[in-house]
CSV table of C-alpha atoms and ligand atoms in Angstrom, one decimal:
chain,number,residue,atom,x,y,z
A,1,UNK,CA,155.6,177.7,98.9
A,2,UNK,CA,154.4,176.5,102.3
A,3,UNK,CA,153.0,173.1,102.8
A,4,UNK,CA,149.6,174.7,103.3
A,5,UNK,CA,149.8,176.5,100.0
A,6,UNK,CA,150.9,173.4,98.2
A,7,UNK,CA,147.9,171.5,99.5
A,8,UNK,CA,145.5,174.3,98.6
A,9,UNK,CA,147.0,174.3,95.2
A,10,UNK,CA,146.4,170.6,94.9
A,11,UNK,CA,142.8,171.0,96.0
A,12,UNK,CA,142.2,173.6,93.3
A,13,UNK,CA,143.6,171.3,90.5
A,14,UNK,CA,141.7,168.4,91.9
A,15,UNK,CA,138.4,170.3,91.8
A,16,UNK,CA,138.7,171.6,88.2
A,17,UNK,CA,140.0,168.2,86.9
A,18,UNK,CA,137.2,166.3,88.7
A,19,UNK,CA,134.4,168.7,87.6
A,20,UNK,CA,135.5,168.5,84.0
A,21,UNK,CA,135.6,164.7,84.1
A,22,UNK,CA,132.1,164.6,85.7
A,23,UNK,CA,130.7,166.7,82.9
A,24,UNK,CA,132.3,164.5,80.3
A,25,UNK,CA,131.0,161.2,81.8
A,26,UNK,CA,128.4,159.9,79.4
A,27,UNK,CA,126.9,157.0,81.3
A,28,UNK,CA,125.9,156.2,84.9
A,29,UNK,CA,128.5,153.5,85.0
A,30,UNK,CA,131.3,155.9,84.0
A,31,UNK,CA,130.0,158.4,86.6
A,32,UNK,CA,130.0,155.7,89.3
A,33,UNK,CA,133.6,154.9,88.5
A,34,UNK,CA,134.5,158.6,88.9
A,35,UNK,CA,132.7,158.7,92.3
A,36,UNK,CA,134.9,155.9,93.5
A,37,UNK,CA,138.0,157.5,92.0
A,38,UNK,CA,137.5,160.8,93.9
A,39,UNK,CA,135.3,160.1,96.9
A,40,UNK,CA,136.0,156.4,97.5
A,41,UNK,CA,137.9,154.9,100.4
A,42,UNK,CA,141.1,154.8,98.4
A,43,UNK,CA,140.2,157.9,96.3
A,44,UNK,CA,141.9,161.1,95.7
A,45,UNK,CA,140.3,163.0,98.6
A,46,UNK,CA,141.4,160.4,101.1
A,47,UNK,CA,144.9,160.9,99.8
A,48,UNK,CA,144.7,164.6,100.4
A,49,UNK,CA,143.4,164.1,103.9
A,50,UNK,CA,146.5,162.1,104.7
A,51,UNK,CA,148.5,165.2,103.7
A,52,UNK,CA,146.5,167.3,106.1
A,53,UNK,CA,147.6,165.0,109.0
A,54,UNK,CA,151.2,166.0,108.2
A,55,UNK,CA,150.5,169.7,108.7
A,56,UNK,CA,151.4,171.6,111.9
A,57,UNK,CA,148.4,171.1,114.3
A,58,UNK,CA,147.4,174.8,114.0
A,59,UNK,CA,146.9,174.6,110.3
A,60,UNK,CA,145.0,171.4,110.2
A,61,UNK,CA,141.4,172.7,111.0
A,62,UNK,CA,141.5,175.3,108.2
A,63,UNK,CA,142.8,172.8,105.7
A,64,UNK,CA,140.3,170.2,107.0
A,65,UNK,CA,137.5,172.7,106.2
A,66,UNK,CA,138.8,173.2,102.7
A,67,UNK,CA,138.9,169.5,102.0
A,68,UNK,CA,135.4,169.0,103.4
A,69,UNK,CA,134.1,171.8,101.2
A,70,UNK,CA,135.6,170.3,98.2
A,71,UNK,CA,134.1,166.9,99.1
A,72,UNK,CA,130.6,168.4,99.3
A,73,UNK,CA,131.2,170.3,96.0
A,74,UNK,CA,132.2,167.1,94.3
A,75,UNK,CA,129.4,165.1,95.8
A,76,UNK,CA,126.8,167.7,94.8
A,77,UNK,CA,128.1,167.8,91.3
A,78,UNK,CA,128.1,164.0,91.1
A,79,UNK,CA,124.5,163.9,92.2
A,80,UNK,CA,123.4,166.5,89.7
A,81,UNK,CA,125.2,164.7,86.9
A,82,UNK,CA,123.7,161.5,88.0
A,83,UNK,CA,120.2,162.9,87.8
A,84,UNK,CA,120.9,164.2,84.3
A,85,UNK,CA,122.4,160.9,83.1
A,86,UNK,CA,119.4,159.0,84.6
A,87,UNK,CA,117.1,161.0,82.4
A,88,UNK,CA,119.3,160.6,79.3
A,89,UNK,CA,119.6,156.8,79.8
A,90,UNK,CA,115.9,156.4,80.3
A,91,UNK,CA,115.2,158.4,77.1
A,92,UNK,CA,117.7,156.2,75.2
A,93,UNK,CA,116.0,153.0,76.5
A,94,UNK,CA,112.5,154.2,75.6
A,95,UNK,CA,113.8,155.0,72.1
A,96,UNK,CA,115.4,151.6,71.7
A,97,UNK,CA,112.4,149.7,73.0
A,98,UNK,CA,109.8,151.7,71.1
A,99,UNK,CA,107.3,149.5,69.3
A,100,UNK,CA,106.1,150.7,65.9
A,101,UNK,CA,102.4,149.8,66.1
A,102,UNK,CA,102.0,150.9,62.5
A,103,UNK,CA,104.3,148.1,61.3
A,104,UNK,CA,102.6,145.2,59.4
A,105,UNK,CA,102.3,142.0,61.5
A,106,UNK,CA,104.4,139.0,60.8
A,107,UNK,CA,102.4,136.3,59.1
A,108,UNK,CA,102.8,132.9,60.7
A,109,UNK,CA,103.0,130.0,58.3
A,110,UNK,CA,99.7,128.3,58.1
A,111,UNK,CA,99.2,124.5,57.6
A,112,UNK,CA,96.5,122.9,55.6
A,113,UNK,CA,94.2,119.9,56.4
A,114,UNK,CA,95.9,116.7,55.2
A,115,UNK,CA,94.2,115.4,52.0
A,116,UNK,CA,93.3,112.1,53.6
A,117,UNK,CA,91.6,113.9,56.5
A,118,UNK,CA,89.9,116.2,54.0
A,119,UNK,CA,88.6,113.1,52.2
A,120,UNK,CA,87.4,111.5,55.4
A,121,UNK,CA,85.6,114.7,56.4
A,122,UNK,CA,83.9,115.0,53.0
A,123,UNK,CA,82.8,111.4,52.9
A,124,UNK,CA,81.6,111.3,56.5
A,125,UNK,CA,79.7,114.5,55.9
A,126,UNK,CA,77.9,113.1,52.9
A,127,UNK,CA,76.7,110.1,54.9
A,128,UNK,CA,75.9,112.2,57.9
A,129,UNK,CA,73.6,114.3,55.6
A,130,UNK,CA,71.8,111.1,54.6
A,131,UNK,CA,71.1,110.4,58.2
A,132,UNK,CA,73.8,107.9,59.1
A,133,UNK,CA,75.1,108.3,62.6
A,134,UNK,CA,78.9,108.6,63.1
A,135,UNK,CA,80.5,105.8,65.1
A,136,UNK,CA,84.1,104.8,66.0
A,137,UNK,CA,85.7,101.7,67.3
A,138,UNK,CA,89.1,100.8,68.7
A,139,UNK,CA,92.2,100.3,66.4
A,140,UNK,CA,93.4,97.6,68.7
A,141,UNK,CA,91.0,94.7,68.3
A,142,UNK,CA,90.4,91.1,69.4
A,143,UNK,CA,89.9,88.2,67.0
A,144,UNK,CA,86.2,88.0,67.8
A,145,UNK,CA,85.3,91.5,66.5
A,146,UNK,CA,87.8,91.6,63.7
A,147,UNK,CA,87.1,88.0,62.4
A,148,UNK,CA,84.9,85.5,64.1
A,149,UNK,CA,81.8,87.7,64.5
A,150,UNK,CA,82.2,88.8,60.9
A,151,UNK,CA,81.8,85.2,59.8
A,152,UNK,CA,85.6,84.7,59.2
A,153,UNK,CA,86.2,81.6,61.4
A,154,UNK,CA,89.7,80.3,62.5
A,155,UNK,CA,91.3,78.5,59.5
A,156,UNK,CA,89.2,80.5,57.0
A,157,UNK,CA,91.5,81.5,54.1
A,158,UNK,CA,90.2,85.1,54.3
A,159,UNK,CA,91.8,85.3,57.7
A,160,UNK,CA,95.2,84.6,56.3
A,161,UNK,CA,94.6,87.1,53.4
A,162,UNK,CA,94.3,90.0,55.8
A,163,UNK,CA,98.0,90.3,56.5
A,164,UNK,CA,97.3,91.0,60.1
A,165,UNK,CA,99.6,92.7,62.6
A,166,UNK,CA,99.3,90.5,65.7
A,167,UNK,CA,100.2,91.6,69.2
A,168,UNK,CA,99.6,89.7,72.4
A,169,UNK,CA,98.0,91.0,75.6
A,170,UNK,CA,99.2,90.3,79.1
A,171,UNK,CA,97.2,87.0,79.2
A,172,UNK,CA,99.0,86.0,75.9
A,173,UNK,CA,95.6,86.1,74.1
A,174,UNK,CA,96.1,87.3,70.5
A,175,UNK,CA,95.1,90.8,69.9
A,176,UNK,CA,95.6,92.7,66.7
A,177,UNK,CA,95.6,95.9,64.9
A,178,UNK,CA,92.2,95.9,63.1
A,179,UNK,CA,92.6,95.1,59.4
A,180,UNK,CA,89.3,96.8,58.4
A,181,UNK,CA,86.6,99.0,59.9
A,182,UNK,CA,84.0,96.2,59.7
A,183,UNK,CA,84.4,95.3,63.4
A,184,UNK,CA,82.7,98.6,64.1
A,185,UNK,CA,79.5,96.9,62.7
A,186,UNK,CA,79.8,94.4,65.5
A,187,UNK,CA,80.6,96.8,68.2
A,188,UNK,CA,77.8,99.2,67.4
A,189,UNK,CA,75.2,96.4,67.1
A,190,UNK,CA,76.4,95.0,70.5
A,191,UNK,CA,76.1,98.5,72.1
A,192,UNK,CA,72.6,99.0,70.6
A,193,UNK,CA,71.4,95.7,72.1
A,194,UNK,CA,73.2,96.3,75.4
A,195,UNK,CA,71.2,99.5,75.7
A,196,UNK,CA,68.0,97.5,75.3
A,197,UNK,CA,67.4,99.0,71.9
A,198,UNK,CA,66.5,97.4,68.5
A,199,UNK,CA,67.3,98.3,64.9
A,200,UNK,CA,66.9,100.4,62.8
A,201,UNK,CA,70.5,101.3,62.8
A,202,UNK,CA,72.3,103.4,60.2
A,203,UNK,CA,76.0,104.1,60.8
A,204,UNK,CA,79.1,105.6,59.2
A,205,UNK,CA,82.4,104.6,60.8
A,206,UNK,CA,85.6,106.3,59.5
A,207,UNK,CA,89.0,105.3,60.8
A,208,UNK,CA,92.5,103.9,60.6
A,209,UNK,CA,93.2,100.3,59.7
A,210,UNK,CA,96.4,98.3,59.5
A,211,UNK,CA,97.8,95.7,57.2
A,212,UNK,CA,101.3,94.3,56.7
A,213,UNK,CA,101.7,95.6,53.2
A,214,UNK,CA,103.7,98.3,51.4
A,215,UNK,CA,103.9,99.4,47.7
A,216,UNK,CA,102.6,102.0,45.3
A,217,UNK,CA,99.0,101.2,46.2
A,218,UNK,CA,99.4,99.8,49.8
A,219,UNK,CA,100.6,101.2,53.0
A,220,UNK,CA,100.7,99.5,56.4
A,221,UNK,CA,98.3,102.1,57.8
A,222,UNK,CA,95.4,103.4,55.8
A,223,UNK,CA,91.9,104.6,56.2
A,224,UNK,CA,88.5,103.1,55.6
A,225,UNK,CA,84.9,104.3,55.9
A,226,UNK,CA,82.5,101.6,56.9
A,227,UNK,CA,78.8,102.2,56.2
A,228,UNK,CA,75.9,99.9,57.1
A,229,UNK,CA,72.2,99.9,57.8
A,230,UNK,CA,70.1,97.3,59.6
A,231,UNK,CA,66.3,97.4,59.5
A,232,UNK,CA,63.3,95.4,58.5
A,233,UNK,CA,63.2,94.9,54.7
A,234,UNK,CA,66.5,96.5,53.8
A,235,UNK,CA,67.3,95.4,50.2
A,236,UNK,CA,70.1,95.6,47.7
A,237,UNK,CA,68.1,98.5,46.1
A,238,UNK,CA,68.8,100.6,49.2
A,239,UNK,CA,72.4,99.7,49.0
A,240,UNK,CA,72.6,100.8,45.4
A,241,UNK,CA,70.7,104.0,46.0
A,242,UNK,CA,73.0,105.1,48.8
A,243,UNK,CA,76.1,104.2,46.8
A,244,UNK,CA,74.8,106.1,43.8
A,245,UNK,CA,74.1,109.2,45.8
A,246,UNK,CA,77.4,109.0,47.8
A,247,UNK,CA,79.6,108.5,44.7
A,248,UNK,CA,77.9,111.2,42.7
A,249,UNK,CA,78.3,113.7,45.6
A,250,UNK,CA,81.9,112.7,46.3
A,251,UNK,CA,83.1,112.9,42.7
A,252,UNK,CA,80.8,116.0,42.1
A,253,UNK,CA,79.3,114.5,38.9
A,254,UNK,CA,76.7,111.9,37.9
A,255,UNK,CA,78.7,108.7,38.0
A,256,UNK,CA,77.5,105.4,36.6
A,257,UNK,CA,77.6,102.4,38.8
A,258,UNK,CA,78.2,98.7,38.4
A,259,UNK,CA,77.8,96.0,41.0
A,260,UNK,CA,80.0,93.0,40.2
A,261,UNK,CA,79.3,89.7,42.1
A,262,UNK,CA,82.1,89.0,44.5
A,263,UNK,CA,82.8,87.1,47.7
A,264,UNK,CA,83.1,88.5,51.2
A,265,UNK,CA,82.5,86.3,54.3
A,266,UNK,CA,80.4,88.9,56.1
A,267,UNK,CA,78.0,89.7,53.2
A,268,UNK,CA,75.7,87.5,51.2
A,269,UNK,CA,75.3,88.3,48.4
A,270,UNK,CA,78.4,90.4,48.0
A,271,UNK,CA,79.4,92.8,45.3
A,272,UNK,CA,82.3,94.8,44.3
A,273,UNK,CA,81.3,98.3,43.2
A,274,UNK,CA,82.8,100.0,40.1
A,275,UNK,CA,82.2,103.6,39.0
A,276,UNK,CA,82.4,104.6,35.3
A,277,UNK,CA,86.0,106.0,35.0
A,278,UNK,CA,86.0,109.6,36.2
A,279,UNK,CA,89.0,110.3,33.9
A,280,UNK,CA,87.9,109.0,30.5
A,281,UNK,CA,84.1,108.8,31.2
A,282,UNK,CA,84.0,105.1,30.3
A,283,UNK,CA,86.0,105.3,27.1
A,284,UNK,CA,89.0,103.4,28.5
A,285,UNK,CA,92.3,105.0,29.6
A,286,UNK,CA,95.5,104.3,31.5
A,287,UNK,CA,94.0,104.8,34.9
A,288,UNK,CA,91.1,102.4,34.3
A,289,UNK,CA,93.4,100.1,32.4
A,290,UNK,CA,91.1,100.4,29.3
A,291,UNK,CA,88.1,98.9,31.0
A,292,UNK,CA,86.2,102.2,31.5
A,293,UNK,CA,85.5,101.2,35.1
A,294,UNK,CA,87.2,101.9,38.4
A,295,UNK,CA,86.8,99.5,41.3
A,296,UNK,CA,86.0,101.6,44.4
A,297,UNK,CA,84.6,99.5,47.2
A,298,UNK,CA,83.3,96.2,48.6
A,299,UNK,CA,79.7,95.8,49.6
A,300,UNK,CA,76.8,93.4,50.2
A,301,UNK,CA,73.9,92.3,52.2
A,302,UNK,CA,75.0,91.6,55.8
A,303,UNK,CA,75.4,87.8,56.2
A,304,UNK,CA,72.7,86.3,58.6
A,305,UNK,CA,75.6,84.8,60.6
A,306,UNK,CA,76.9,88.3,61.4
A,307,UNK,CA,73.5,89.4,62.8
A,308,UNK,CA,73.3,86.2,64.7
A,309,UNK,CA,76.8,86.7,66.3
A,310,UNK,CA,75.5,89.7,68.1
A,311,UNK,CA,72.0,88.3,68.8
A,312,UNK,CA,69.9,90.2,66.2
A,313,UNK,CA,67.1,88.1,64.7
A,314,UNK,CA,68.0,87.7,61.0
A,315,UNK,CA,64.5,86.5,60.2
A,316,UNK,CA,63.2,89.9,61.1
A,317,UNK,CA,66.1,92.2,60.2
A,318,UNK,CA,68.4,92.5,57.3
A,319,UNK,CA,71.0,95.0,56.4
A,320,UNK,CA,73.5,96.3,53.8
A,321,UNK,CA,77.1,97.1,54.4
A,322,UNK,CA,80.0,98.5,52.5
A,323,UNK,CA,83.6,99.5,53.2
A,324,UNK,CA,85.8,101.8,51.1
A,325,UNK,CA,89.4,102.7,51.1
A,326,UNK,CA,89.7,106.5,51.7
A,327,UNK,CA,93.2,106.9,50.2
A,328,UNK,CA,92.1,105.1,47.0
A,329,UNK,CA,89.0,107.4,46.5
A,330,UNK,CA,91.1,110.5,47.2
A,331,UNK,CA,93.7,109.4,44.7
A,332,UNK,CA,91.0,108.8,42.1
A,333,UNK,CA,89.3,112.1,42.7
A,334,UNK,CA,92.5,114.1,42.5
A,335,UNK,CA,94.5,112.0,40.1
A,336,UNK,CA,97.2,111.2,42.6
A,337,UNK,CA,99.5,108.5,41.2
A,338,UNK,CA,101.2,107.1,44.2
A,339,UNK,CA,99.7,106.3,47.6
A,340,UNK,CA,103.0,107.0,49.4
A,341,UNK,CA,102.7,110.7,48.6
A,342,UNK,CA,100.1,110.9,51.4
A,343,UNK,CA,102.6,109.7,54.0
A,344,UNK,CA,105.9,111.4,52.9
A,345,UNK,CA,104.6,114.8,54.1
A,346,UNK,CA,106.3,116.8,51.4
A,347,UNK,CA,105.0,120.2,52.1
A,348,UNK,CA,104.8,121.1,48.4
A,349,UNK,CA,102.3,118.2,47.9
A,350,UNK,CA,100.4,119.0,51.0
A,351,UNK,CA,100.1,122.7,50.2
A,352,UNK,CA,98.9,122.0,46.6
A,353,UNK,CA,96.3,119.6,47.9
A,354,UNK,CA,95.3,121.9,50.7
A,355,UNK,CA,94.7,125.0,48.6
B,401,LIG,N1,86.1,95.0,55.2
B,401,LIG,C1,86.4,94.8,53.8
B,401,LIG,C2,87.9,95.0,53.6
B,401,LIG,O1,88.5,95.7,54.3
B,401,LIG,C3,85.6,95.8,53.0
B,401,LIG,C4,84.2,95.5,53.0
B,401,LIG,C5,83.6,94.7,52.0
B,401,LIG,C6,83.3,96.0,54.0
B,401,LIG,C7,82.3,94.4,52.0
B,401,LIG,C8,82.0,95.7,54.0
B,401,LIG,C9,81.5,94.9,53.0
B,401,LIG,O2,81.2,96.2,54.9
B,401,LIG,O3,80.2,94.7,52.9
B,401,LIG,O4,88.4,94.5,52.6
C-alpha cells in the first residue's frame, strides 16, 4: 500500500473511532476532553498532518484537503453533540434543583416568654389598668438615691443589711448596683419637680435589683415592682385598697389580706403584707409553714423625710408605697419550689411555664 493509501486508511479509522466516542460522551466535560484529544494542538489530527509533510510534494494538497475535511466533520459533530449535552445537563440541573412547593414548611423552634418576665408584665399591667404610670430608673445607682434620700443615712443598720454590691466611679465615689427599686421613687419625684409640676403622682416601677446573696430563696439579681402614690390626703386605706385589688387580680381569686406592723426607714408607719395562703386557703400547710399566711411584700406611708429629701412639702402631701419581689410572687402563684429554677434556663421548665 502506498504512503497515501495508508494515510487515507488512517483518516478513515480516526473518523469512525472519533464519531463513536463523541456520541458516547455523556457530559460536556467528557466532550471537551475529546475535543482536545482530536483537534487540540497535540491532538490526533496534528499528528496526521505531520505525516502529510512527509508525502511527495505532489500528493500533499490532496491529502491536505482530506485532513481538513475530516477536521471540519469532527468539529461539526463536536458542536452538535455539545448542543445536545447542554440541553441534557440543563434538564438534569433543573430536575435536581426543583423546589416542591407542596411540601409542608419546616417549623422553627419557638421560645416562650420567661416566667419572670411574664410575672412582671402581668403585675405591671394590673397597676397600669388602675392608672399608675410606668417608670424606670437606672440599675447603677448612687448612695443618695439608693439610701440617703430614702431616709437610710450612713451608719444606719439597714444600710449594712442590704448586702450591697459596691463599685467605684472614676472619681472614686462609691456607686452601687441598686439593692431595691425604691430609688425610682426619688428619681420620679425629682423629675416631676424639675418639670415644674406638683403631685399627684401614681407610679409603678418594675426592674432588676442586686444583692450579694445566693440560696434557695435568694439570687444576686432579682426583680422588684415598686408602687407608690403621692397626693393630698393619701391614707393607709388607699394602700390597702390598691393591695387588695392587685393581689386578687394577680392570684385570680379573692385573697384575704393582713397588714403586720413592721419597720422600714422610708415608710412610717410601715407594714408587711400577708395574703391568706393560696395553697391551703388559711388552714395551714407546708408552704405557709402552718400559719395560714404568706408574706408577700413590704409597704407603708412614705416617710416625711423622703418627701423632704426631694423638696415636696410633707405638710400638704402624703403618700403610700410598697415594693414586692417578683420571683417570690411568681413562685407562690405557680407553686415553684426553688428560685434558682428561674435562672438555670432548663428548657423543660421554661416550656412548661410558657405554655
Ligand atoms: N425596698 C424594700 C426592699 O427592697 C421594699 C419596700 C418596703 C418598698 C416598703 C417600699 C416600701 O416601697 O414601702 O426590701
